[in-house]
Coordinates of C-alpha atoms in Angstrom, one line a residue:
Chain V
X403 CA 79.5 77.8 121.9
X404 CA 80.0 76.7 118.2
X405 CA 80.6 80.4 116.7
X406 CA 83.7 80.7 119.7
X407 CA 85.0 77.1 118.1
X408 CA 84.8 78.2 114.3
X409 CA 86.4 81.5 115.6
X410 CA 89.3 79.7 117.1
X411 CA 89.6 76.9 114.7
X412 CA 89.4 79.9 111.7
X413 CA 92.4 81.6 113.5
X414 CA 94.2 78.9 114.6
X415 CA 94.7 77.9 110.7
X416 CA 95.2 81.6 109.6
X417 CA 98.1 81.6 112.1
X418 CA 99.3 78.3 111.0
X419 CA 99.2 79.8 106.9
X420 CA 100.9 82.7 108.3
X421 CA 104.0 81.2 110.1
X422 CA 104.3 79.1 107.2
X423 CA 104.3 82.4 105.0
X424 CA 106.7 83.9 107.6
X425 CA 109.5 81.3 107.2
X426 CA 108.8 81.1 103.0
X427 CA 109.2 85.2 103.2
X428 CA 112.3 85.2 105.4
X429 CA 113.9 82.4 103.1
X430 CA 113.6 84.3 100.2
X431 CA 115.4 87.5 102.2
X432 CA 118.1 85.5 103.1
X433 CA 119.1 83.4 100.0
X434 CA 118.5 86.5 97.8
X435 CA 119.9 86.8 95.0
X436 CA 119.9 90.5 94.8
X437 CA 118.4 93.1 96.7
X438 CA 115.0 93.9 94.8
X439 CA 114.3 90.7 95.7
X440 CA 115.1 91.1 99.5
X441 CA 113.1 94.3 99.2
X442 CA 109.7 92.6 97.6
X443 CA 110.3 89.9 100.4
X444 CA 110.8 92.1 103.2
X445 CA 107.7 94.0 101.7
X446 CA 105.6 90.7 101.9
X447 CA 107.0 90.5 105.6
X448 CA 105.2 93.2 106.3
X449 CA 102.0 91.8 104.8
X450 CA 102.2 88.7 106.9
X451 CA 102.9 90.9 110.0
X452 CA 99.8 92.9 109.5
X453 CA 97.9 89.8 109.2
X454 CA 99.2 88.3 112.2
X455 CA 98.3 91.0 114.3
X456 CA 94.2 91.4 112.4
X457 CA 94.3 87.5 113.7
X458 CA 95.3 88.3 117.3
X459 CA 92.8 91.3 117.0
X460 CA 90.2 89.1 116.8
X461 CA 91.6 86.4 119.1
X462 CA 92.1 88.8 122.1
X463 CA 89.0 91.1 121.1
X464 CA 91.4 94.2 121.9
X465 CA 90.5 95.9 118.6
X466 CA 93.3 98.8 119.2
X467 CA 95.6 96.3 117.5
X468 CA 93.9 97.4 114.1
X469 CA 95.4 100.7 114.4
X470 CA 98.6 99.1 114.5
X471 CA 98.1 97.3 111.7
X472 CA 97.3 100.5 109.8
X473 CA 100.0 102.0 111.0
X474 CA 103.0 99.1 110.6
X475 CA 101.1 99.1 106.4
X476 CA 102.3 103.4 106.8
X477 CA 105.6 102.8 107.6
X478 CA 106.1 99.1 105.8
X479 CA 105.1 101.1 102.5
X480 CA 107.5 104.3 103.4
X481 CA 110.5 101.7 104.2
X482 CA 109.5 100.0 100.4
X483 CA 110.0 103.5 99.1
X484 CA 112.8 104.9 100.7
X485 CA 114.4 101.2 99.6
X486 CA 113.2 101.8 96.3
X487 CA 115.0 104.9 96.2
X488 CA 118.1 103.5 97.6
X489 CA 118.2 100.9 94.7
X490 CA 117.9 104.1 92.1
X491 CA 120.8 106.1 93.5
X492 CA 122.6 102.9 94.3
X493 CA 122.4 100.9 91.3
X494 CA 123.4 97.6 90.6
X495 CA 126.0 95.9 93.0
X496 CA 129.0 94.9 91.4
X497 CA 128.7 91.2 92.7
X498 CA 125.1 90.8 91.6
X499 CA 123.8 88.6 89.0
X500 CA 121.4 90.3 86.8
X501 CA 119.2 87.3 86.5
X502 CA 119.0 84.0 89.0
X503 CA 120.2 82.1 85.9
X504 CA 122.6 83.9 83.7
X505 CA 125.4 82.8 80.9
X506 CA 128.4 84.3 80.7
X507 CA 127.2 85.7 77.5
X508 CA 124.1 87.7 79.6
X509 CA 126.8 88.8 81.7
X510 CA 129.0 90.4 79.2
X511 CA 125.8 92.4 77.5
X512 CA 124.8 93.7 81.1
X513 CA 128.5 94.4 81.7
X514 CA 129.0 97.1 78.1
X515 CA 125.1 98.1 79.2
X516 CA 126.3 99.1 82.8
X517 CA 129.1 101.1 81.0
X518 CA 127.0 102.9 78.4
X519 CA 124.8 103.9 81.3
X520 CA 127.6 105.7 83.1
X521 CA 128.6 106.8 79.6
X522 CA 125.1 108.9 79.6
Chain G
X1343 CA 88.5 118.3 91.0
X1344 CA 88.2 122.0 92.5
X1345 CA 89.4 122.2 96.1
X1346 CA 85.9 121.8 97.6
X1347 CA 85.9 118.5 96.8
X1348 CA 89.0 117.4 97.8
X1349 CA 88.5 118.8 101.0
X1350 CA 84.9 117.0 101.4
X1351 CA 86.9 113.3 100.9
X1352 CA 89.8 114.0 102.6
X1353 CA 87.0 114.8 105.7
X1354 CA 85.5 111.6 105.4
X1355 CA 88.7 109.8 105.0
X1356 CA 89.5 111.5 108.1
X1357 CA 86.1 110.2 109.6
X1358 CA 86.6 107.2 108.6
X1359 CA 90.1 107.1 110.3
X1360 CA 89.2 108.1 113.4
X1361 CA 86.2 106.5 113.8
X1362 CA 83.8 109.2 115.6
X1363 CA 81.0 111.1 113.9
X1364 CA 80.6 113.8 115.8
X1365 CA 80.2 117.8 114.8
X1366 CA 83.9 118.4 117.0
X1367 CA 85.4 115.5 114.9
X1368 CA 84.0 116.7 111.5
X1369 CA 85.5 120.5 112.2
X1370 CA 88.9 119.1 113.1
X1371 CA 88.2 117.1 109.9
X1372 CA 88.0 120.0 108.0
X1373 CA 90.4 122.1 109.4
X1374 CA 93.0 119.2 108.9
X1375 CA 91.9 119.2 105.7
X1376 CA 91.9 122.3 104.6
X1377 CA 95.4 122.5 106.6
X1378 CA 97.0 119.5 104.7
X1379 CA 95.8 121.1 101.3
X1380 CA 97.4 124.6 101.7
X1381 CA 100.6 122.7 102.6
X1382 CA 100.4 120.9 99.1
X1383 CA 98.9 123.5 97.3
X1384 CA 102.1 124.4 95.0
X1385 CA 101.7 121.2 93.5
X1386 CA 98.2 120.9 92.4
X1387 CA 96.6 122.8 90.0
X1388 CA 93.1 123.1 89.8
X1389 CA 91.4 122.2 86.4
X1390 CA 87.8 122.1 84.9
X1391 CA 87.9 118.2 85.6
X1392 CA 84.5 117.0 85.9
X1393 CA 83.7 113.9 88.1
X1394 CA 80.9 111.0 87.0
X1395 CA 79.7 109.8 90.3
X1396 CA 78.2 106.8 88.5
X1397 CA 80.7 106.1 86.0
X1398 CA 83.1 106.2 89.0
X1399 CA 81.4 103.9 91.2
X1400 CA 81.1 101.2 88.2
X1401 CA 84.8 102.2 87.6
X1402 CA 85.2 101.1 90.9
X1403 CA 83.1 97.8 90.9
X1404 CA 85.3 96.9 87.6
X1405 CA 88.5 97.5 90.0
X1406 CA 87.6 95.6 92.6
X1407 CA 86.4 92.2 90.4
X1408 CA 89.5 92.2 88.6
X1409 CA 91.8 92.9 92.1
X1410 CA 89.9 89.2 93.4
X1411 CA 90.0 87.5 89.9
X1412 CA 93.6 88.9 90.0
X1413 CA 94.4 87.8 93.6
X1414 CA 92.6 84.3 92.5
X1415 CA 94.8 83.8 89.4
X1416 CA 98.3 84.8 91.0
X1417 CA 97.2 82.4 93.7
X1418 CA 96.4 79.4 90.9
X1419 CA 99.9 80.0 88.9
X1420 CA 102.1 79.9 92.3
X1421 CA 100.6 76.1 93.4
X1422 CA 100.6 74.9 89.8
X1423 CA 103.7 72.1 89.8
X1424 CA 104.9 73.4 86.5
X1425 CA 104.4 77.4 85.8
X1426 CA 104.3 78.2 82.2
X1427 CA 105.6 81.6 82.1
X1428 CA 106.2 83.7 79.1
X1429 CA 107.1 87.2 80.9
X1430 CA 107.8 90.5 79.2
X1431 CA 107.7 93.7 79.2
X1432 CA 105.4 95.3 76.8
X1433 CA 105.0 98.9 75.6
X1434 CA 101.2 100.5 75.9
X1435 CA 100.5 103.9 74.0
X1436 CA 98.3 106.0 76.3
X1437 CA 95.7 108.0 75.2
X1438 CA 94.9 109.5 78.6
X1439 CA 97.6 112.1 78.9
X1440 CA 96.6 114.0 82.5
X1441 CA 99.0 112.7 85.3
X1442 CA 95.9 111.8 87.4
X1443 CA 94.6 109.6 84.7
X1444 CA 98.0 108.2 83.9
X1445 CA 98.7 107.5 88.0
X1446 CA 94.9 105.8 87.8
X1447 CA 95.3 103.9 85.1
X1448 CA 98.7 102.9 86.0
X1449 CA 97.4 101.5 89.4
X1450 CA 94.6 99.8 88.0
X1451 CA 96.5 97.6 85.3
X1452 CA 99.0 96.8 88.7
X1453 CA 96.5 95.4 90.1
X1454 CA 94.6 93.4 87.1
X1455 CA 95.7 89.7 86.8
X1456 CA 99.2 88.9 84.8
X1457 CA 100.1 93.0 84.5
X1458 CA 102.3 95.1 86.6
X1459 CA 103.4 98.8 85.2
X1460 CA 106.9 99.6 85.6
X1461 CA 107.3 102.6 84.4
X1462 CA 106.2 105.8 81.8
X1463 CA 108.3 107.6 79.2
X1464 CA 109.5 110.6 79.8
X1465 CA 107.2 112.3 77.0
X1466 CA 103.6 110.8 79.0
X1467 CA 103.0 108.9 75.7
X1468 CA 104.1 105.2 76.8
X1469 CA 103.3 102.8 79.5
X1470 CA 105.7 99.9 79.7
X1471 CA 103.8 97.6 81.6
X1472 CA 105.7 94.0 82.8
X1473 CA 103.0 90.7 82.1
X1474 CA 103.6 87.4 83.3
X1475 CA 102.3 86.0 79.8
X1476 CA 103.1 88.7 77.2
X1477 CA 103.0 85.8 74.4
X1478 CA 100.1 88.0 72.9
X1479 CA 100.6 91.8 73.5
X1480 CA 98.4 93.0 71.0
X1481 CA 95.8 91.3 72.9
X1482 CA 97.0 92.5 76.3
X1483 CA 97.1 96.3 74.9
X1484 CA 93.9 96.2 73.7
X1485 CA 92.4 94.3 76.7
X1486 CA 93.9 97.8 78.6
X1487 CA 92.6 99.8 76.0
X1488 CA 88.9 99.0 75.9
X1489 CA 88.5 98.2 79.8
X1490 CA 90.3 100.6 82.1
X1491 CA 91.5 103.2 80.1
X1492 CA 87.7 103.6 78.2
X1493 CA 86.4 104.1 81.9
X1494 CA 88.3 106.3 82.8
X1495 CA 87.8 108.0 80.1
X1496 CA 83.9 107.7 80.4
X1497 CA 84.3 108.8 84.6
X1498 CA 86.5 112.2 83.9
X1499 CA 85.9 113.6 80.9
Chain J
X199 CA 71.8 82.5 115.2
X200 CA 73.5 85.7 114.1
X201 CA 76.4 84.6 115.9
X202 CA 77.0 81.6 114.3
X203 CA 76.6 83.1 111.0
X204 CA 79.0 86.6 111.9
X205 CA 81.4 83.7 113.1
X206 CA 81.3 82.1 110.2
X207 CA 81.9 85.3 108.0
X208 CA 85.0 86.0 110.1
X209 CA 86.2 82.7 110.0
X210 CA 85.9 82.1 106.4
X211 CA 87.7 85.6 106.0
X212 CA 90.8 84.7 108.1
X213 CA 91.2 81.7 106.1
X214 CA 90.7 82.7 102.8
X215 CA 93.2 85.8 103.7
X216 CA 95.9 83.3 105.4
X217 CA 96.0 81.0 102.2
X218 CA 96.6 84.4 99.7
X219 CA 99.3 85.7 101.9
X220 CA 100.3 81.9 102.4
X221 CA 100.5 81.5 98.6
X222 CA 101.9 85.6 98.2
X223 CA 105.0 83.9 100.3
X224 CA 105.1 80.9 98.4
X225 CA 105.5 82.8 95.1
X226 CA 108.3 84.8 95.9
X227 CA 110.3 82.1 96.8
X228 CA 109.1 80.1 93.4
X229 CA 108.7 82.7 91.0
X230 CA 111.8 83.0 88.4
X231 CA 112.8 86.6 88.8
X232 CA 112.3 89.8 90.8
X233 CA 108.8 91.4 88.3
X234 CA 107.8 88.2 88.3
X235 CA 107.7 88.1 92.3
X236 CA 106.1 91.6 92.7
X237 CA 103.1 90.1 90.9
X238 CA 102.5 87.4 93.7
X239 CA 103.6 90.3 96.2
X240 CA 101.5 92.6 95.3
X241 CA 98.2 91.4 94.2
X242 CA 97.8 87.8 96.7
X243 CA 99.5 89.6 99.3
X244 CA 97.5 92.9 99.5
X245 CA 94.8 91.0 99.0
X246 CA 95.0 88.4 102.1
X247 CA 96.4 91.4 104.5
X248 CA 93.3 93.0 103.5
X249 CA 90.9 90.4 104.1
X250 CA 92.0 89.2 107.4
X251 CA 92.1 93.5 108.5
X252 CA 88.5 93.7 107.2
X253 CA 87.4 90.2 109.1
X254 CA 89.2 92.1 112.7
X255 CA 87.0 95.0 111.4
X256 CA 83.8 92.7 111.4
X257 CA 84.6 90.9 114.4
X258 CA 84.1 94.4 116.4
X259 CA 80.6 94.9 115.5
X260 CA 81.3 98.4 116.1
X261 CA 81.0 100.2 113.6
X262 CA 83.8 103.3 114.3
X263 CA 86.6 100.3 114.1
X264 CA 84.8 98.8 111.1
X265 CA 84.9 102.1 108.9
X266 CA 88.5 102.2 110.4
X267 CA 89.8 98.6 109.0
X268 CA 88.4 99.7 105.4
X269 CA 90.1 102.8 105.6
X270 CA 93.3 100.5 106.0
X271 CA 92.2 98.0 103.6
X272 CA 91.9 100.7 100.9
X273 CA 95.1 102.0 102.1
X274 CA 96.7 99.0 101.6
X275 CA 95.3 98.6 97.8
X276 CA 95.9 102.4 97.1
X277 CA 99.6 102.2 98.9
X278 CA 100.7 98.7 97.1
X279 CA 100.6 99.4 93.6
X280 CA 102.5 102.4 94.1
X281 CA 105.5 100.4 95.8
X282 CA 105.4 97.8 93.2
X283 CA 106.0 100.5 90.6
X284 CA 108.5 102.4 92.4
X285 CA 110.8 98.8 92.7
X286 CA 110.3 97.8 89.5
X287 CA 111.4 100.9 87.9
X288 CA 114.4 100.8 89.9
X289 CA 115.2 97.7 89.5
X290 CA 115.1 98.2 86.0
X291 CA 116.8 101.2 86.1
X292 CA 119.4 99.8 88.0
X293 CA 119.8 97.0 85.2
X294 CA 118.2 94.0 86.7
X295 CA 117.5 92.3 84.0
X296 CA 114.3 90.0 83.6
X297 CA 114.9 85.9 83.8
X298 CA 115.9 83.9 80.7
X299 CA 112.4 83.1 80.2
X300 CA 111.6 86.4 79.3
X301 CA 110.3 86.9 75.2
X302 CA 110.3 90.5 75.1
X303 CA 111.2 93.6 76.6
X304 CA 110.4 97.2 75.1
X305 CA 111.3 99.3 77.8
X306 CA 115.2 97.9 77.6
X307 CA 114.6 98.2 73.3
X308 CA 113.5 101.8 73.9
X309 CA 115.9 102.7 75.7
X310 CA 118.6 101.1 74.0
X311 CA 117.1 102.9 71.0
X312 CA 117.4 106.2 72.8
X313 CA 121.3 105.6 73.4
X314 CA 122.1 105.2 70.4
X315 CA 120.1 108.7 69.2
X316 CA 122.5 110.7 71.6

């Protein structure tokens, strides 16, 4: 009786971290600022997912769900890449700040950087 | 590592994976193995490496101590009220030059607390490596220096 | 007996895995700029994936979905590292720069340094 109580108390708190995780991630995604950032978030979303579903492995003893967790880390980790990539070819978006915080003077540096860049 | 023993992990990876030891499973094992390696084998070239098994396992005990103490110390910076960050991006001269031990090395010092690689130069000689507290860097190099890049050293030469 | 104390292993592994993804989440949204971010991403969060995956492991007691979760969990620690890298370098290739509290940055002197060469 008391190891099914410290089990359920255990995940009841893991899943209570992990909503709270869920909305910090998905605030992060939303406000921004550019979209590195929404990638490393959306990356952590994927984190959080996986640990959802190792909880309600253990809470529905239907241990199939930890192949899905293997595989949603597979494709979560191809989807950072293939975001990564997109950011490469992409480059920086003409509306983006370079930094959450930047002067006018930052902005003017990154502005002649960006133009030797194509220069090269 | 000559193809022999590539083939041996990527069979127990594949064990491990599917989760049945049993002499069907371990021949599918290596026939996937041996498969997956002829598919890829343009792009590796097979060299006198030698392996320590014991310098690789304590390689691997290092790795894993400093991925918790890592873990621990990202975890005390984010709830401390104010963070005092000094972040940077540092330069590291390798002295490793194989692409195996550069990818190794590069992966370890990700995930070792305050360090995160970013990139190589083009000419294999530089690791710029991005630390949340890069107020010393001549520390931090060295740190890198005598730790990972000594094992490694130590478990592949 | 060995209930209690498997239970207690599990348990203790959930929790300690929800507070470092908890506290992964809370450092991307505190954390200054985007390297600064992949830190708390990619260490805390691997980490407390991992843990609660190898905690489902142990809670199978069988030992075919145990040798499975580690697989993942090294997966995971092989796999995040990797990704970290590959968005930092091209972020920075892009020209995101690092926050204003930044002190140094070689890779942008280098390559500065290499413009001017050509």
């Amino acid at each position: 009786m008391g190891a099914q109580m410290i089990l359920s108390v255990a995940c009841g708190i893991a899943l209570l971290l992990m909503c709270a995780a869920f909305f910090l991630a998905a605030w992060r995604v939303i406000k921004g600022p550019t979209l590195p950032d929404r990638i490393v978030a959306l990356d952590t979303l994927t984190a959080i997912a996986i640990g959802f579903i190792a909880v309600i492995a253990i809470r529905t003893g239907f241990n199939l769900y930890i192949d899905i967790a293997i595989a949603l880390g597979l494709v979560g980790f191809l989807a950072t890449v293939a975001f990564a990539r997109f950011v490469l070819s992409q480059g920086m978006q003409p509306g983006e700040a370079a930094a959450p915080e930047e002067t006018a003077a930052d902005a003017r540096a990154r502005r002649g950087g960006g133009h030797a860049r194509r220069l090269r | 590592m000559r193809p022999a023993v590539i083939i041996a992990v990527f069979t127990l990876v594949w064990l491990a994976v599917s989760g049945s030891f049993t002499i069907p499973n371990l021949v599918l094992g290596i026939a996937a193995a041996a498969l997956s390696l002829l598919l890829v084998r343009g792009h590796i070239q097979p060299d006198g490496r030698r392996l320590r098994p014991l310098k690789a396992l304590s390689l691997l005990a290092l790795f894993l101590r400093e991925l918790a103490l890592s873990a621990w110390k990202v975890a005390v910076l984010v709830v401390r009220p104010k963070m005092d960050l000094k972040p940077g991006i540092f330069a590291f001269p390798l002295t490793v030059d194989r692409d195996f031990e550069i990818t190794l090395l590069a992966n370890l010092i990700t995930l070792t607390p305050g360090t995160l690689s970013v990139d190589v130069s083009e000419d294999r000689k530089t690791l710029y490596v991005h630390a949340l507290d890069c107020s010393d860097p001549a520390g931090a190099r060295r740190d890198i220096a005598n730790g990972f890049e000594k094992k490694i050293l130590e478990a592949f030469r | 007996m060995l209930d209690l104390v498997l239970a207690l292993v599990v348990g203790v592994m959930l929790v300690a895995g929800g507070v470092f993804t908890f506290l992964a989440a809370l450092g991307i949204l505190r954390l200054p700029d985007v390297y600064t971010r992949m830190h708390a991403a990619s260490k805390a969060g691997t980490v407390g994936s991992g843990l609660m995956l190898l905690a489902a492991g142990i809670h199978s007691l069988d030992i075919a979905i145990f040798t499975r979760a580690l697989a993942g969990f090294v997966f995971f620690v092989l796999t995040a590292p990797v990704a970290a890298h590959l968005v930092a370098k091209a972020a920075h290739a892009a020209g995101y720069r690092l926050s204003r509290l930044a002190v140094m940055d070689d890779m942008r002197a280098s390559r500065k340094h290499a413009a001017k060469k050509r």
